[in-house]
Amino acid sequence: MEVRPARPADAEAVREIRNHAIAHSTALWTDTQQSPAEGAAWLAAHLERGSAFVAEADGEVVGFAVYGQWREKEGYRHSVEDSVYVREGRHGLGIGSALLGVLVTAAREAGHHVMIAGIEAENTASVRLHERHGFLHVGTIPEVGVKFGRWLDLTLMRLPLA
């Protein structure tokens, strides 16, 4: 497996992974699938700032990671939020850890100050992944989202980059 910067040609594979998470998990708090055009535009924004990476194994994109601005106001400009997704059937193989490691390094080298992870509180695998990379739990906000007919709690984790 190789982790590399994402390319425009990866847009469809990334969209497939995102859409699977939308349909089958509480990782993304939306029910709306991305169209091919939306997926390409979403990835293009990350490519423009150099904040998108994919894991590739045997010619297949098996996961991706991106970071983006945590909040829109300029006072938050030095804080970014990470997203790491692994293709169904490829969990537990170290793909997420490899992606997160590269993502943290890239954000640090880009001069960002803090990386935030917003994780659905019952996603213990993601919480553990972030803990292994040095993220600390800074709080959980109860019932701030809803999906699949139930309220979701948001766990916030923080990693200093500087």
mmCIF file of C-alpha atoms in Angstrom:
data_model
loop_
_atom_site.group_PDB
_atom_site.id
_atom_site.type_symbol
_atom_site.label_atom_id
_atom_site.label_comp_id
_atom_site.label_asym_id
_atom_site.label_seq_id
_atom_site.Cartn_x
_atom_site.Cartn_y
_atom_site.Cartn_z
ATOM 1 C CA MET A 1 0.000 0.000 0.000
ATOM 2 C CA GLU A 2 1.182 3.500 -0.853
ATOM 3 C CA VAL A 3 -0.115 6.832 0.474
ATOM 4 C CA ARG A 4 0.275 9.601 -2.091
ATOM 5 C CA PRO A 5 -1.164 13.020 -2.893
ATOM 6 C CA ALA A 6 -4.581 12.683 -4.492
ATOM 7 C CA ARG A 7 -5.064 13.510 -8.167
ATOM 8 C CA PRO A 8 -8.135 14.596 -10.136
ATOM 9 C CA ALA A 9 -8.385 11.064 -11.535
ATOM 10 C CA ASP A 10 -9.057 9.798 -7.973
ATOM 11 C CA ALA A 11 -12.310 11.755 -7.686
ATOM 12 C CA GLU A 12 -14.635 8.866 -8.562
ATOM 13 C CA ALA A 13 -12.972 6.406 -6.178
ATOM 14 C CA VAL A 14 -13.035 8.986 -3.375
ATOM 15 C CA ARG A 15 -16.696 9.731 -4.133
ATOM 16 C CA GLU A 16 -17.550 6.010 -3.942
ATOM 17 C CA ILE A 17 -15.944 5.742 -0.507
ATOM 18 C CA ARG A 18 -17.711 8.922 0.694
ATOM 19 C CA ASN A 19 -21.079 7.789 -0.655
ATOM 20 C CA HIS A 20 -20.743 4.407 1.029
ATOM 21 C CA ALA A 21 -20.069 6.195 4.342
ATOM 22 C CA ILE A 22 -23.076 8.457 3.743
ATOM 23 C CA ALA A 23 -25.363 5.494 3.080
ATOM 24 C CA HIS A 24 -24.117 3.097 5.743
ATOM 25 C CA SER A 25 -22.521 4.980 8.637
ATOM 26 C CA THR A 26 -22.788 7.950 10.949
ATOM 27 C CA ALA A 27 -19.352 9.233 9.920
ATOM 28 C CA LEU A 28 -20.892 11.844 7.609
ATOM 29 C CA TRP A 29 -24.010 13.522 8.980
ATOM 30 C CA THR A 30 -25.900 13.792 5.717
ATOM 31 C CA ASP A 31 -28.224 11.560 3.749
ATOM 32 C CA THR A 32 -27.400 13.206 0.408
ATOM 33 C CA GLN A 33 -25.120 11.252 -1.909
ATOM 34 C CA GLN A 34 -22.558 13.191 -3.931
ATOM 35 C CA SER A 35 -22.993 13.310 -7.687
ATOM 36 C CA PRO A 36 -19.903 12.809 -9.860
ATOM 37 C CA ALA A 37 -19.703 16.571 -10.483
ATOM 38 C CA GLU A 38 -20.051 17.359 -6.770
ATOM 39 C CA GLY A 39 -17.421 14.764 -5.881
ATOM 40 C CA ALA A 40 -14.979 16.159 -8.424
ATOM 41 C CA ALA A 41 -15.543 19.740 -7.202
ATOM 42 C CA TRP A 42 -15.171 18.700 -3.561
ATOM 43 C CA LEU A 43 -11.871 16.944 -4.250
ATOM 44 C CA ALA A 44 -10.647 19.779 -6.496
ATOM 45 C CA ALA A 45 -10.948 22.253 -3.606
ATOM 46 C CA HIS A 46 -8.698 20.022 -1.484
ATOM 47 C CA LEU A 47 -6.273 19.468 -4.355
ATOM 48 C CA GLU A 48 -5.932 23.218 -4.796
ATOM 49 C CA ARG A 49 -4.640 23.626 -1.241
ATOM 50 C CA GLY A 50 -2.645 20.361 -1.260
ATOM 51 C CA SER A 51 -4.705 18.779 1.507
ATOM 52 C CA ALA A 52 -5.883 15.500 -0.065
ATOM 53 C CA PHE A 53 -4.196 12.113 0.003
ATOM 54 C CA VAL A 54 -5.176 8.611 -1.044
ATOM 55 C CA ALA A 55 -4.031 5.156 -0.065
ATOM 56 C CA GLU A 56 -3.589 2.894 -3.066
ATOM 57 C CA ALA A 57 -3.137 -0.880 -3.072
ATOM 58 C CA ASP A 58 -2.840 -2.977 -6.211
ATOM 59 C CA GLY A 59 -4.004 -0.062 -8.337
ATOM 60 C CA GLU A 60 -7.142 0.557 -6.262
ATOM 61 C CA VAL A 61 -7.843 3.572 -4.058
ATOM 62 C CA VAL A 62 -8.556 1.958 -0.680
ATOM 63 C CA GLY A 63 -8.867 5.101 1.421
ATOM 64 C CA PHE A 64 -8.479 8.844 1.469
ATOM 65 C CA ALA A 65 -7.735 11.631 3.896
ATOM 66 C CA VAL A 66 -8.239 15.381 3.660
ATOM 67 C CA TYR A 67 -8.004 18.383 5.889
ATOM 68 C CA GLY A 68 -9.888 21.601 5.536
ATOM 69 C CA GLN A 69 -10.466 24.800 7.405
ATOM 70 C CA TRP A 70 -12.114 24.046 10.729
ATOM 71 C CA ARG A 71 -14.403 27.088 10.669
ATOM 72 C CA GLU A 72 -14.917 29.850 8.126
ATOM 73 C CA LYS A 73 -14.106 32.993 10.126
ATOM 74 C CA GLU A 74 -10.543 34.290 9.704
ATOM 75 C CA GLY A 75 -9.805 33.922 13.403
ATOM 76 C CA TYR A 76 -9.806 30.134 12.860
ATOM 77 C CA ARG A 77 -7.449 30.271 9.846
ATOM 78 C CA HIS A 78 -4.678 28.333 11.599
ATOM 79 C CA SER A 79 -6.914 25.425 12.644
ATOM 80 C CA VAL A 80 -7.860 22.561 10.340
ATOM 81 C CA GLU A 81 -10.178 19.562 10.616
ATOM 82 C CA ASP A 82 -9.256 16.116 9.370
ATOM 83 C CA SER A 83 -11.325 13.463 7.599
ATOM 84 C CA VAL A 84 -10.081 9.911 7.078
ATOM 85 C CA TYR A 85 -12.088 7.217 5.279
ATOM 86 C CA VAL A 86 -11.215 3.642 4.363
ATOM 87 C CA ARG A 87 -12.989 1.564 1.722
ATOM 88 C CA GLU A 88 -15.450 -1.005 3.096
ATOM 89 C CA GLY A 89 -13.727 -4.339 3.654
ATOM 90 C CA ARG A 90 -10.301 -2.729 4.144
ATOM 91 C CA HIS A 91 -10.632 -1.654 7.795
ATOM 92 C CA GLY A 92 -8.131 -2.872 10.376
ATOM 93 C CA LEU A 93 -5.225 -3.071 7.935
ATOM 94 C CA GLY A 94 -3.417 0.120 8.972
ATOM 95 C CA ILE A 95 -4.721 2.169 6.048
ATOM 96 C CA GLY A 96 -6.422 4.799 8.221
ATOM 97 C CA SER A 97 -3.329 5.146 10.394
ATOM 98 C CA ALA A 98 -1.042 5.584 7.392
ATOM 99 C CA LEU A 99 -3.377 8.198 5.914
ATOM 100 C CA LEU A 100 -3.731 10.131 9.175
ATOM 101 C CA GLY A 101 0.040 10.134 9.695
ATOM 102 C CA VAL A 102 0.643 11.643 6.253
ATOM 103 C CA LEU A 103 -2.186 14.125 6.742
ATOM 104 C CA VAL A 104 -0.837 15.367 10.085
ATOM 105 C CA THR A 105 2.646 15.766 8.622
ATOM 106 C CA ALA A 106 1.294 17.705 5.628
ATOM 107 C CA ALA A 107 -0.764 20.040 7.821
ATOM 108 C CA ARG A 108 2.227 20.635 10.083
ATOM 109 C CA GLU A 109 4.491 21.374 7.109
ATOM 110 C CA ALA A 110 1.850 23.764 5.720
ATOM 111 C CA GLY A 111 2.160 25.786 8.929
ATOM 112 C CA HIS A 112 -1.169 24.998 10.556
ATOM 113 C CA HIS A 113 -1.354 25.294 14.329
ATOM 114 C CA VAL A 114 -4.010 22.770 15.431
ATOM 115 C CA MET A 115 -5.829 19.833 13.859
ATOM 116 C CA ILE A 116 -9.347 19.085 15.092
ATOM 117 C CA ALA A 117 -11.208 15.800 14.739
ATOM 118 C CA GLY A 118 -14.993 15.806 15.015
ATOM 119 C CA ILE A 119 -16.052 12.182 15.487
ATOM 120 C CA GLU A 120 -19.457 10.615 16.101
ATOM 121 C CA ALA A 121 -19.064 9.574 19.729
ATOM 122 C CA GLU A 122 -19.871 5.893 19.183
ATOM 123 C CA ASN A 123 -17.183 5.552 16.483
ATOM 124 C CA THR A 124 -14.675 4.081 18.905
ATOM 125 C CA ALA A 125 -12.351 2.886 16.110
ATOM 126 C CA SER A 126 -11.894 6.476 14.893
ATOM 127 C CA VAL A 127 -11.423 7.776 18.434
ATOM 128 C CA ARG A 128 -8.725 5.140 19.062
ATOM 129 C CA LEU A 129 -7.045 5.930 15.731
ATOM 130 C CA HIS A 130 -6.814 9.602 16.639
ATOM 131 C CA GLU A 131 -5.572 8.807 20.162
ATOM 132 C CA ARG A 132 -2.748 6.699 18.666
ATOM 133 C CA HIS A 133 -1.690 9.765 16.697
ATOM 134 C CA GLY A 134 -1.596 11.994 19.773
ATOM 135 C CA PHE A 135 -5.029 13.624 19.600
ATOM 136 C CA LEU A 136 -6.569 14.412 22.986
ATOM 137 C CA HIS A 137 -10.270 14.307 23.791
ATOM 138 C CA VAL A 138 -11.416 17.849 24.518
ATOM 139 C CA GLY A 139 -15.148 17.298 24.848
ATOM 140 C CA THR A 140 -18.309 15.616 23.698
ATOM 141 C CA ILE A 141 -21.392 17.567 22.699
ATOM 142 C CA PRO A 142 -24.547 15.504 23.182
ATOM 143 C CA GLU A 143 -27.295 15.259 20.592
ATOM 144 C CA VAL A 144 -26.026 17.834 18.076
ATOM 145 C CA GLY A 145 -26.746 15.748 14.984
ATOM 146 C CA VAL A 146 -29.292 13.267 13.739
ATOM 147 C CA LYS A 147 -29.077 10.414 11.284
ATOM 148 C CA PHE A 148 -30.915 7.138 10.788
ATOM 149 C CA GLY A 149 -33.642 8.444 13.116
ATOM 150 C CA ARG A 150 -31.434 8.870 16.176
ATOM 151 C CA TRP A 151 -29.572 11.691 17.895
ATOM 152 C CA LEU A 152 -25.793 11.704 17.578
ATOM 153 C CA ASP A 153 -23.148 12.990 19.975
ATOM 154 C CA LEU A 154 -20.030 14.711 18.643
ATOM 155 C CA THR A 155 -16.657 13.971 20.206
ATOM 156 C CA LEU A 156 -14.039 16.662 19.608
ATOM 157 C CA MET A 157 -10.342 15.819 19.652
ATOM 158 C CA ARG A 158 -7.354 18.148 19.237
ATOM 159 C CA LEU A 159 -3.760 17.741 18.097
ATOM 160 C CA PRO A 160 -1.273 20.626 18.396
ATOM 161 C CA LEU A 161 0.752 20.885 15.192
ATOM 162 C CA ALA A 162 3.115 23.704 16.117
#
